[in-house]
């Protein structure tokens, strides 16, 4: 069976983009975990900014949204000894909102406070070894 692109209906070479709101990264992206509990945590993280969003076959999240502890080979990657970051699939949960592109909407002090509050609430629901609020 051939995977078909949802945008054009054909097998295409369009790169997968990170589904986190405001992020358009196509490098070091990771598909949804098969474990149902972990997949729900990933979806909850994305849903903080995209209320009615649901993941699909092509949904990915980039490395910018994971803490250093979520990677198996971070030091080797930083030293240039490997070209791909390997995610620790059994425990990795995205917790960082690091936006690479924003829509043209002026940010207000109140919206920043609300974002921090939302992320804080989410982090309290996630059990991650060595979890820390950034």
Short mmCIF file of N, CA, C and O in Angstrom, two decimals:
data_model
loop_
_atom_site.label_atom_id
_atom_site.label_comp_id
_atom_site.label_asym_id
_atom_site.label_seq_id
_atom_site.Cartn_x
_atom_site.Cartn_y
_atom_site.Cartn_z
N UNK A 1 0.84 -1.18 0.00
CA UNK A 1 0.00 0.00 0.00
C UNK A 1 0.88 1.24 0.00
O UNK A 1 1.82 1.35 0.78
N UNK A 2 0.58 2.20 -0.86
CA UNK A 2 1.36 3.42 -0.98
C UNK A 2 0.70 4.53 -0.15
O UNK A 2 -0.51 4.72 -0.23
N UNK A 3 1.50 5.22 0.67
CA UNK A 3 0.97 6.37 1.40
C UNK A 3 0.63 7.48 0.42
O UNK A 3 1.42 7.81 -0.45
N UNK A 4 -0.56 8.04 0.57
CA UNK A 4 -1.02 9.09 -0.33
C UNK A 4 -1.08 10.39 0.44
O UNK A 4 -1.57 10.45 1.57
N UNK A 5 -0.61 11.45 -0.20
CA UNK A 5 -0.59 12.78 0.41
C UNK A 5 -2.03 13.28 0.59
O UNK A 5 -2.85 13.16 -0.32
N UNK A 6 -2.33 13.87 1.75
CA UNK A 6 -3.66 14.39 2.01
C UNK A 6 -3.94 15.66 1.22
O UNK A 6 -5.08 15.98 0.95
N UNK A 7 -2.89 16.39 0.83
CA UNK A 7 -3.12 17.65 0.13
C UNK A 7 -3.37 17.46 -1.36
O UNK A 7 -4.17 18.16 -1.95
N UNK A 8 -2.72 16.49 -2.00
CA UNK A 8 -2.86 16.35 -3.45
C UNK A 8 -3.44 15.02 -3.89
O UNK A 8 -3.82 14.85 -5.04
N UNK A 9 -3.53 14.03 -3.00
CA UNK A 9 -4.10 12.74 -3.35
C UNK A 9 -3.14 11.79 -4.04
O UNK A 9 -3.51 10.70 -4.45
N UNK A 10 -1.89 12.19 -4.22
CA UNK A 10 -0.88 11.36 -4.86
C UNK A 10 0.28 11.16 -3.91
O UNK A 10 0.42 11.86 -2.92
N UNK A 11 1.15 10.20 -4.25
CA UNK A 11 2.39 10.05 -3.48
C UNK A 11 3.27 11.22 -3.87
O UNK A 11 3.63 11.39 -5.03
N UNK A 12 3.58 12.07 -2.92
CA UNK A 12 4.37 13.26 -3.26
C UNK A 12 5.60 13.35 -2.37
O UNK A 12 5.72 12.66 -1.38
N UNK A 13 6.49 14.23 -2.74
CA UNK A 13 7.75 14.39 -2.01
C UNK A 13 7.70 15.61 -1.09
O UNK A 13 8.73 16.05 -0.62
N UNK A 14 6.52 16.14 -0.84
CA UNK A 14 6.39 17.29 0.05
C UNK A 14 6.89 16.91 1.43
O UNK A 14 6.50 15.88 1.98
N UNK A 15 7.80 17.70 2.01
CA UNK A 15 8.34 17.34 3.33
C UNK A 15 7.28 17.46 4.42
O UNK A 15 6.40 18.30 4.34
N UNK A 16 7.39 16.59 5.41
CA UNK A 16 6.49 16.69 6.56
C UNK A 16 6.92 17.87 7.41
O UNK A 16 8.08 18.00 7.76
N UNK A 17 5.95 18.72 7.76
CA UNK A 17 6.21 19.87 8.61
C UNK A 17 5.70 19.60 10.01
O UNK A 17 4.70 18.92 10.19
N UNK A 18 6.39 20.16 10.96
CA UNK A 18 5.98 20.04 12.36
C UNK A 18 4.56 20.57 12.51
O UNK A 18 4.23 21.63 11.99
N UNK A 19 3.71 19.84 13.25
CA UNK A 19 2.30 20.23 13.40
C UNK A 19 2.05 21.19 14.56
O UNK A 19 0.93 21.66 14.73
N UNK A 20 3.08 21.51 15.33
CA UNK A 20 2.91 22.43 16.45
C UNK A 20 2.63 23.83 15.90
O UNK A 20 3.30 24.29 14.97
N UNK A 21 1.64 24.49 16.48
CA UNK A 21 1.23 25.82 16.02
C UNK A 21 2.41 26.78 15.97
O UNK A 21 3.17 26.90 16.92
N UNK A 22 2.59 27.42 14.82
CA UNK A 22 3.64 28.41 14.66
C UNK A 22 4.99 27.85 14.26
O UNK A 22 5.93 28.59 14.04
N UNK A 23 5.12 26.54 14.16
CA UNK A 23 6.39 25.91 13.80
C UNK A 23 6.28 25.36 12.38
O UNK A 23 5.29 24.72 12.04
N UNK A 24 7.30 25.61 11.57
CA UNK A 24 7.28 25.09 10.20
C UNK A 24 8.53 24.26 9.89
O UNK A 24 8.91 24.09 8.75
N UNK A 25 9.14 23.72 10.92
CA UNK A 25 10.37 22.95 10.78
C UNK A 25 10.12 21.64 10.02
O UNK A 25 9.12 20.97 10.24
N UNK A 26 11.05 21.29 9.14
CA UNK A 26 10.95 20.02 8.41
C UNK A 26 12.13 19.09 8.71
O UNK A 26 12.18 17.99 8.19
N UNK A 27 13.07 19.54 9.55
CA UNK A 27 14.24 18.73 9.88
C UNK A 27 14.07 18.13 11.27
O UNK A 27 13.49 18.73 12.15
N UNK A 28 14.64 16.93 11.44
CA UNK A 28 14.55 16.20 12.72
C UNK A 28 13.11 16.13 13.20
O UNK A 28 12.77 16.60 14.28
N UNK A 29 12.25 15.54 12.36
CA UNK A 29 10.84 15.38 12.71
C UNK A 29 10.56 13.92 13.07
O UNK A 29 11.22 13.01 12.58
N UNK A 30 9.57 13.73 13.94
CA UNK A 30 9.26 12.40 14.45
C UNK A 30 7.77 12.11 14.32
O UNK A 30 6.95 12.95 14.67
N UNK A 31 7.46 10.92 13.84
CA UNK A 31 6.06 10.48 13.70
C UNK A 31 5.47 10.16 15.07
O UNK A 31 6.20 9.92 16.03
N UNK A 32 4.16 10.15 15.12
CA UNK A 32 3.44 9.88 16.37
C UNK A 32 3.79 8.50 16.90
O UNK A 32 3.93 7.55 16.14
N UNK A 33 3.91 8.38 18.22
CA UNK A 33 4.21 7.07 18.81
C UNK A 33 3.02 6.13 18.68
O UNK A 33 1.87 6.57 18.62
N UNK A 34 3.30 4.84 18.64
CA UNK A 34 2.24 3.84 18.54
C UNK A 34 1.58 3.59 19.89
O UNK A 34 0.42 3.22 19.94
N UNK A 35 2.32 3.80 20.97
CA UNK A 35 1.77 3.63 22.31
C UNK A 35 0.64 4.65 22.53
O UNK A 35 0.85 5.86 22.40
N UNK A 36 -0.56 4.18 22.89
CA UNK A 36 -1.74 5.04 22.99
C UNK A 36 -1.59 6.13 24.06
O UNK A 36 -1.99 7.28 23.84
N UNK A 37 -1.02 5.78 25.22
CA UNK A 37 -0.86 6.77 26.30
C UNK A 37 0.10 7.89 25.87
O UNK A 37 -0.16 9.06 26.10
N UNK A 38 1.20 7.49 25.25
CA UNK A 38 2.19 8.47 24.80
C UNK A 38 1.63 9.32 23.66
O UNK A 38 1.81 10.54 23.63
N UNK A 39 0.91 8.69 22.75
CA UNK A 39 0.31 9.42 21.62
C UNK A 39 -0.68 10.46 22.13
O UNK A 39 -0.75 11.58 21.60
N UNK A 40 -1.43 10.13 23.17
CA UNK A 40 -2.39 11.08 23.74
C UNK A 40 -1.67 12.29 24.34
O UNK A 40 -2.12 13.43 24.21
N UNK A 41 -0.52 12.06 24.97
CA UNK A 41 0.26 13.17 25.54
C UNK A 41 0.78 14.08 24.43
O UNK A 41 0.78 15.30 24.56
N UNK A 42 1.24 13.49 23.33
CA UNK A 42 1.71 14.29 22.20
C UNK A 42 0.56 15.13 21.64
O UNK A 42 0.71 16.32 21.38
N UNK A 43 -0.60 14.50 21.47
CA UNK A 43 -1.77 15.21 20.94
C UNK A 43 -2.23 16.32 21.88
O UNK A 43 -2.61 17.40 21.43
N UNK A 44 -2.18 16.06 23.17
CA UNK A 44 -2.56 17.09 24.16
C UNK A 44 -1.65 18.30 24.06
O UNK A 44 -2.10 19.44 24.17
N UNK A 45 -0.37 18.07 23.85
CA UNK A 45 0.58 19.18 23.71
C UNK A 45 0.24 20.04 22.50
O UNK A 45 0.16 21.26 22.59
N UNK A 46 -0.02 19.41 21.36
CA UNK A 46 -0.36 20.15 20.14
C UNK A 46 -1.69 20.88 20.31
O UNK A 46 -1.86 22.01 19.88
N UNK A 47 -2.64 20.25 21.02
CA UNK A 47 -3.97 20.81 21.19
C UNK A 47 -4.00 22.04 22.10
O UNK A 47 -5.01 22.74 22.15
N UNK A 48 -2.90 22.31 22.81
CA UNK A 48 -2.85 23.53 23.62
C UNK A 48 -3.07 24.77 22.76
O UNK A 48 -3.65 25.75 23.21
N UNK A 49 -2.57 24.74 21.53
CA UNK A 49 -2.69 25.89 20.63
C UNK A 49 -3.62 25.61 19.44
O UNK A 49 -3.97 26.52 18.71
N UNK A 50 -3.95 24.35 19.21
CA UNK A 50 -4.79 23.98 18.07
C UNK A 50 -5.92 23.11 18.61
O UNK A 50 -5.86 21.90 18.55
N UNK A 51 -6.98 23.77 19.10
CA UNK A 51 -8.03 23.13 19.89
C UNK A 51 -8.66 21.90 19.25
O UNK A 51 -8.81 20.88 19.91
N UNK A 52 -9.05 21.94 18.01
CA UNK A 52 -9.78 20.81 17.41
C UNK A 52 -8.89 19.92 16.55
O UNK A 52 -9.37 19.13 15.76
N UNK A 53 -7.60 20.01 16.75
CA UNK A 53 -6.64 19.28 15.92
C UNK A 53 -6.62 17.80 16.30
O UNK A 53 -6.74 17.43 17.47
N UNK A 54 -6.45 16.93 15.30
CA UNK A 54 -6.27 15.50 15.53
C UNK A 54 -5.13 15.02 14.64
O UNK A 54 -5.01 15.45 13.50
N UNK A 55 -4.30 14.13 15.16
CA UNK A 55 -3.16 13.67 14.37
C UNK A 55 -3.60 12.66 13.31
O UNK A 55 -4.60 11.97 13.45
N UNK A 56 -2.80 12.61 12.24
CA UNK A 56 -3.03 11.66 11.16
C UNK A 56 -1.76 10.92 10.84
O UNK A 56 -0.74 11.05 11.55
N UNK A 57 -1.74 10.15 9.76
CA UNK A 57 -0.58 9.36 9.37
C UNK A 57 0.66 10.22 9.12
O UNK A 57 1.77 9.81 9.38
N UNK A 58 0.46 11.40 8.56
CA UNK A 58 1.58 12.27 8.19
C UNK A 58 2.00 13.24 9.29
O UNK A 58 2.92 14.02 9.11
N UNK A 59 1.33 13.24 10.43
CA UNK A 59 1.62 14.18 11.51
C UNK A 59 3.00 13.91 12.12
O UNK A 59 3.32 12.76 12.43
N UNK A 60 3.76 14.97 12.30
CA UNK A 60 5.09 14.88 12.91
C UNK A 60 5.33 16.06 13.84
O UNK A 60 4.70 17.10 13.70
N UNK A 61 6.24 15.87 14.78
CA UNK A 61 6.69 16.95 15.66
C UNK A 61 8.21 16.99 15.55
O UNK A 61 8.87 15.96 15.54
N UNK A 62 8.76 18.20 15.49
CA UNK A 62 10.21 18.34 15.33
C UNK A 62 10.93 18.33 16.68
O UNK A 62 10.33 18.47 17.74
N UNK A 63 12.24 18.21 16.60
CA UNK A 63 13.08 18.10 17.79
C UNK A 63 13.07 19.35 18.66
O UNK A 63 13.40 19.27 19.85
N UNK A 64 12.66 20.50 18.11
CA UNK A 64 12.64 21.74 18.88
C UNK A 64 11.70 21.69 20.08
O UNK A 64 11.81 22.50 20.99
N UNK A 65 10.77 20.75 20.09
CA UNK A 65 9.74 20.71 21.13
C UNK A 65 10.02 19.67 22.22
O UNK A 65 9.17 19.43 23.08
N UNK A 66 11.21 19.07 22.19
CA UNK A 66 11.59 18.06 23.18
C UNK A 66 12.79 18.55 23.99
O UNK A 66 13.65 19.27 23.48
N UNK A 67 12.85 18.15 25.26
CA UNK A 67 14.00 18.49 26.10
C UNK A 67 15.18 17.60 25.72
O UNK A 67 15.00 16.56 25.08
N UNK A 68 16.37 17.97 26.14
CA UNK A 68 17.58 17.21 25.84
C UNK A 68 17.49 15.76 26.31
O UNK A 68 18.03 14.85 25.68
N UNK A 69 16.81 15.53 27.43
CA UNK A 69 16.70 14.19 28.00
C UNK A 69 15.91 13.23 27.10
O UNK A 69 15.96 12.02 27.29
N UNK A 70 15.19 13.76 26.12
CA UNK A 70 14.36 12.93 25.24
C UNK A 70 15.15 12.27 24.12
O UNK A 70 14.61 11.47 23.36
N UNK A 71 16.45 12.59 23.99
CA UNK A 71 17.25 12.08 22.88
C UNK A 71 18.30 11.08 23.35
O UNK A 71 18.94 11.28 24.37
N UNK A 72 18.49 10.03 22.55
CA UNK A 72 19.46 8.99 22.87
C UNK A 72 20.90 9.42 22.55
O UNK A 72 21.83 9.01 23.21
N UNK A 73 21.07 10.23 21.51
CA UNK A 73 22.41 10.52 20.98
C UNK A 73 22.70 12.02 20.85
O UNK A 73 23.35 12.44 19.91
N UNK A 74 22.24 12.80 21.79
CA UNK A 74 22.38 14.25 21.70
C UNK A 74 23.84 14.69 21.62
O UNK A 74 24.20 15.52 20.78
N UNK A 75 24.70 14.13 22.44
CA UNK A 75 26.11 14.54 22.45
C UNK A 75 26.79 14.20 21.12
O UNK A 75 27.54 15.01 20.57
N UNK A 76 26.53 13.01 20.59
CA UNK A 76 27.12 12.62 19.31
C UNK A 76 26.63 13.55 18.19
O UNK A 76 27.39 13.93 17.32
N UNK A 77 25.34 13.91 18.24
CA UNK A 77 24.76 14.81 17.23
C UNK A 77 25.43 16.19 17.30
O UNK A 77 25.80 16.76 16.28
N UNK A 78 25.58 16.70 18.52
CA UNK A 78 26.21 18.02 18.70
C UNK A 78 27.66 18.02 18.24
O UNK A 78 28.16 19.04 17.78
N UNK A 79 28.34 16.89 18.37
CA UNK A 79 29.74 16.78 17.94
C UNK A 79 29.88 16.49 16.45
O UNK A 79 30.99 16.43 15.93
N UNK A 80 28.74 16.29 15.77
CA UNK A 80 28.78 16.01 14.34
C UNK A 80 29.08 14.57 13.99
O UNK A 80 29.43 14.26 12.86
N UNK A 81 28.96 13.67 14.96
CA UNK A 81 29.26 12.26 14.73
C UNK A 81 28.08 11.50 14.13
O UNK A 81 28.23 10.36 13.71
N UNK A 82 26.91 12.13 14.12
CA UNK A 82 25.74 11.52 13.47
C UNK A 82 24.88 12.64 12.90
O UNK A 82 24.97 13.79 13.32
N UNK A 83 24.04 12.30 11.93
CA UNK A 83 23.28 13.33 11.23
C UNK A 83 21.82 13.41 11.67
O UNK A 83 21.11 14.32 11.29
N UNK A 84 21.37 12.47 12.49
CA UNK A 84 19.96 12.44 12.91
C UNK A 84 19.88 12.24 14.41
O UNK A 84 20.54 11.38 14.97
N UNK A 85 19.04 13.06 15.06
CA UNK A 85 18.79 12.88 16.48
C UNK A 85 17.84 11.70 16.67
O UNK A 85 16.82 11.60 16.00
N UNK A 86 18.19 10.81 17.59
CA UNK A 86 17.34 9.65 17.87
C UNK A 86 16.52 9.92 19.12
O UNK A 86 17.06 10.21 20.19
N UNK A 87 15.22 9.82 18.98
CA UNK A 87 14.29 10.08 20.07
C UNK A 87 14.16 8.85 20.95
O UNK A 87 14.09 7.72 20.45
N UNK A 88 14.15 9.05 22.25
CA UNK A 88 13.90 7.97 23.21
C UNK A 88 12.40 7.71 23.18
O UNK A 88 11.63 8.34 23.91
N UNK A 89 11.95 6.83 22.29
CA UNK A 89 10.53 6.67 21.96
C UNK A 89 9.64 6.29 23.14
O UNK A 89 8.47 6.62 23.15
N UNK A 90 10.16 5.61 24.13
CA UNK A 90 9.30 5.13 25.22
C UNK A 90 8.93 6.21 26.23
O UNK A 90 7.95 6.06 26.94
N UNK A 91 9.69 7.31 26.29
CA UNK A 91 9.42 8.34 27.30
C UNK A 91 9.35 9.77 26.74
O UNK A 91 8.98 10.69 27.47
N UNK A 92 9.67 9.97 25.49
CA UNK A 92 9.75 11.32 24.94
C UNK A 92 8.37 11.95 24.77
O UNK A 92 7.52 11.42 24.08
N UNK A 93 8.18 13.09 25.45
CA UNK A 93 6.94 13.85 25.34
C UNK A 93 7.31 15.30 25.02
O UNK A 93 8.16 15.88 25.71
N UNK A 94 6.72 15.89 23.99
CA UNK A 94 7.03 17.29 23.69
C UNK A 94 6.51 18.21 24.80
O UNK A 94 5.39 18.04 25.27
N UNK A 95 7.36 19.15 25.22
CA UNK A 95 6.97 20.08 26.30
C UNK A 95 7.39 21.51 26.02
O UNK A 95 7.11 22.39 26.82
N UNK A 96 8.07 21.77 24.91
CA UNK A 96 8.61 23.11 24.65
C UNK A 96 7.90 23.74 23.47
O UNK A 96 7.84 23.16 22.39
N UNK A 97 7.37 24.94 23.70
CA UNK A 97 6.82 25.72 22.59
C UNK A 97 7.90 26.65 22.10
O UNK A 97 8.13 27.70 22.67
N UNK A 98 8.57 26.25 21.06
CA UNK A 98 9.64 27.05 20.45
C UNK A 98 9.17 27.36 19.03
O UNK A 98 9.31 26.56 18.12
N UNK A 99 8.58 28.52 18.85
CA UNK A 99 7.95 28.87 17.60
C UNK A 99 8.97 29.40 16.61
O UNK A 99 9.76 30.28 16.93
N UNK A 100 8.98 28.84 15.38
CA UNK A 100 9.92 29.29 14.35
C UNK A 100 9.31 30.32 13.42
O UNK A 100 10.02 31.05 12.77
N UNK A 101 7.99 30.37 13.32
CA UNK A 101 7.34 31.40 12.53
C UNK A 101 5.99 31.71 13.14
O UNK A 101 5.27 30.82 13.54
N UNK A 102 5.68 32.98 13.24
CA UNK A 102 4.43 33.41 13.85
C UNK A 102 3.55 34.11 12.85
O UNK A 102 4.04 34.81 11.97
N UNK A 103 2.23 33.96 12.97
CA UNK A 103 1.34 34.75 12.13
C UNK A 103 1.46 36.23 12.51
O UNK A 103 1.96 36.56 13.59
N UNK A 104 1.04 37.10 11.64
CA UNK A 104 1.16 38.54 11.88
C UNK A 104 0.10 39.04 12.85
O UNK A 104 -0.81 39.78 12.50
N UNK A 105 0.20 38.59 14.11
CA UNK A 105 -0.71 39.02 15.16
C UNK A 105 0.14 39.58 16.29
O UNK A 105 1.04 38.91 16.78
N UNK A 106 -0.11 40.82 16.68
CA UNK A 106 0.72 41.39 17.75
C UNK A 106 0.51 40.66 19.07
O UNK A 106 -0.62 40.36 19.44
N UNK A 107 1.61 40.33 19.71
CA UNK A 107 1.54 39.65 21.01
C UNK A 107 1.27 40.68 22.10
O UNK A 107 1.75 41.81 22.04
N UNK A 108 0.47 40.28 23.06
CA UNK A 108 0.21 41.16 24.19
C UNK A 108 0.79 40.50 25.44
O UNK A 108 1.02 39.29 25.46
N UNK A 109 1.00 41.28 26.44
CA UNK A 109 1.54 40.75 27.68
C UNK A 109 0.59 39.70 28.26
O UNK A 109 1.01 38.67 28.76
N UNK A 110 -0.70 39.95 28.15
CA UNK A 110 -1.70 39.03 28.67
C UNK A 110 -1.65 37.68 27.94
O UNK A 110 -1.75 36.64 28.55
N UNK A 111 -1.47 37.70 26.60
CA UNK A 111 -1.44 36.44 25.86
C UNK A 111 -0.21 35.61 26.24
O UNK A 111 -0.26 34.40 26.27
N UNK A 112 0.91 36.28 26.55
CA UNK A 112 2.11 35.57 26.99
C UNK A 112 1.87 34.90 28.33
O UNK A 112 2.25 33.75 28.55
N UNK A 113 1.20 35.59 29.24
CA UNK A 113 0.89 35.03 30.55
C UNK A 113 -0.03 33.83 30.41
O UNK A 113 0.14 32.81 31.08
N UNK A 114 -1.00 33.91 29.51
CA UNK A 114 -1.92 32.80 29.31
C UNK A 114 -1.17 31.61 28.74
O UNK A 114 -1.39 30.47 29.15
N UNK A 115 -0.27 31.83 27.80
CA UNK A 115 0.51 30.74 27.21
C UNK A 115 1.32 30.03 28.29
O UNK A 115 1.34 28.81 28.34
N UNK A 116 2.00 30.77 29.14
CA UNK A 116 2.79 30.16 30.22
C UNK A 116 1.89 29.35 31.15
O UNK A 116 2.26 28.28 31.60
N UNK A 117 0.70 29.87 31.42
CA UNK A 117 -0.24 29.17 32.28
C UNK A 117 -0.68 27.87 31.63
O UNK A 117 -0.72 26.82 32.28
N UNK A 118 -1.00 27.89 30.32
CA UNK A 118 -1.42 26.69 29.61
C UNK A 118 -0.32 25.63 29.60
O UNK A 118 -0.57 24.46 29.85
N UNK A 119 0.90 26.04 29.30
CA UNK A 119 2.02 25.10 29.26
C UNK A 119 2.27 24.54 30.66
O UNK A 119 2.52 23.35 30.82
N UNK A 120 2.18 25.37 31.68
CA UNK A 120 2.36 24.90 33.06
C UNK A 120 1.33 23.85 33.44
O UNK A 120 1.67 22.83 34.05
N UNK A 121 0.07 24.09 33.06
CA UNK A 121 -0.98 23.10 33.33
C UNK A 121 -0.68 21.79 32.61
O UNK A 121 -0.86 20.71 33.17
N UNK A 122 -0.25 21.88 31.37
CA UNK A 122 0.07 20.68 30.60
C UNK A 122 1.20 19.90 31.25
O UNK A 122 1.13 18.69 31.39
N UNK A 123 2.25 20.60 31.66
CA UNK A 123 3.41 19.93 32.25
C UNK A 123 3.06 19.20 33.53
O UNK A 123 3.65 18.18 33.85
N UNK A 124 2.07 19.71 34.27
CA UNK A 124 1.65 19.02 35.50
C UNK A 124 0.94 17.72 35.20
O UNK A 124 0.85 16.85 36.05
N UNK A 125 0.42 17.54 33.97
CA UNK A 125 -0.29 16.31 33.61
C UNK A 125 0.64 15.26 33.01
O UNK A 125 0.24 14.12 32.84
N UNK A 126 1.87 15.64 32.67
CA UNK A 126 2.79 14.74 32.00
C UNK A 126 3.81 14.21 33.00
O UNK A 126 4.39 14.97 33.76
N UNK A 127 4.01 12.91 32.97
CA UNK A 127 5.01 12.29 33.83
C UNK A 127 6.24 11.98 33.00
O UNK A 127 6.24 11.06 32.21
N UNK A 128 7.30 12.75 33.21
CA UNK A 128 8.54 12.56 32.47
C UNK A 128 9.68 12.48 33.47
O UNK A 128 9.80 13.35 34.32
N UNK A 129 10.52 11.45 33.37
CA UNK A 129 11.67 11.38 34.26
C UNK A 129 12.56 12.61 34.05
O UNK A 129 12.89 12.96 32.93
N UNK A 130 12.89 13.30 35.11
CA UNK A 130 13.76 14.47 35.01
C UNK A 130 13.05 15.67 34.42
O UNK A 130 13.68 16.58 33.91
N UNK A 131 11.70 15.71 34.45
CA UNK A 131 10.95 16.83 33.87
C UNK A 131 11.26 18.11 34.62
O UNK A 131 11.32 18.15 35.83
N UNK A 132 11.46 19.16 33.85
CA UNK A 132 11.67 20.47 34.47
C UNK A 132 10.98 21.51 33.63
O UNK A 132 10.85 21.38 32.42
N UNK A 133 10.52 22.56 34.28
CA UNK A 133 9.86 23.64 33.56
C UNK A 133 10.92 24.58 33.07
O UNK A 133 11.78 25.04 33.83
N UNK A 134 10.89 24.86 31.75
CA UNK A 134 11.90 25.73 31.16
C UNK A 134 11.44 27.15 31.14
O UNK A 134 10.35 27.48 30.91
#
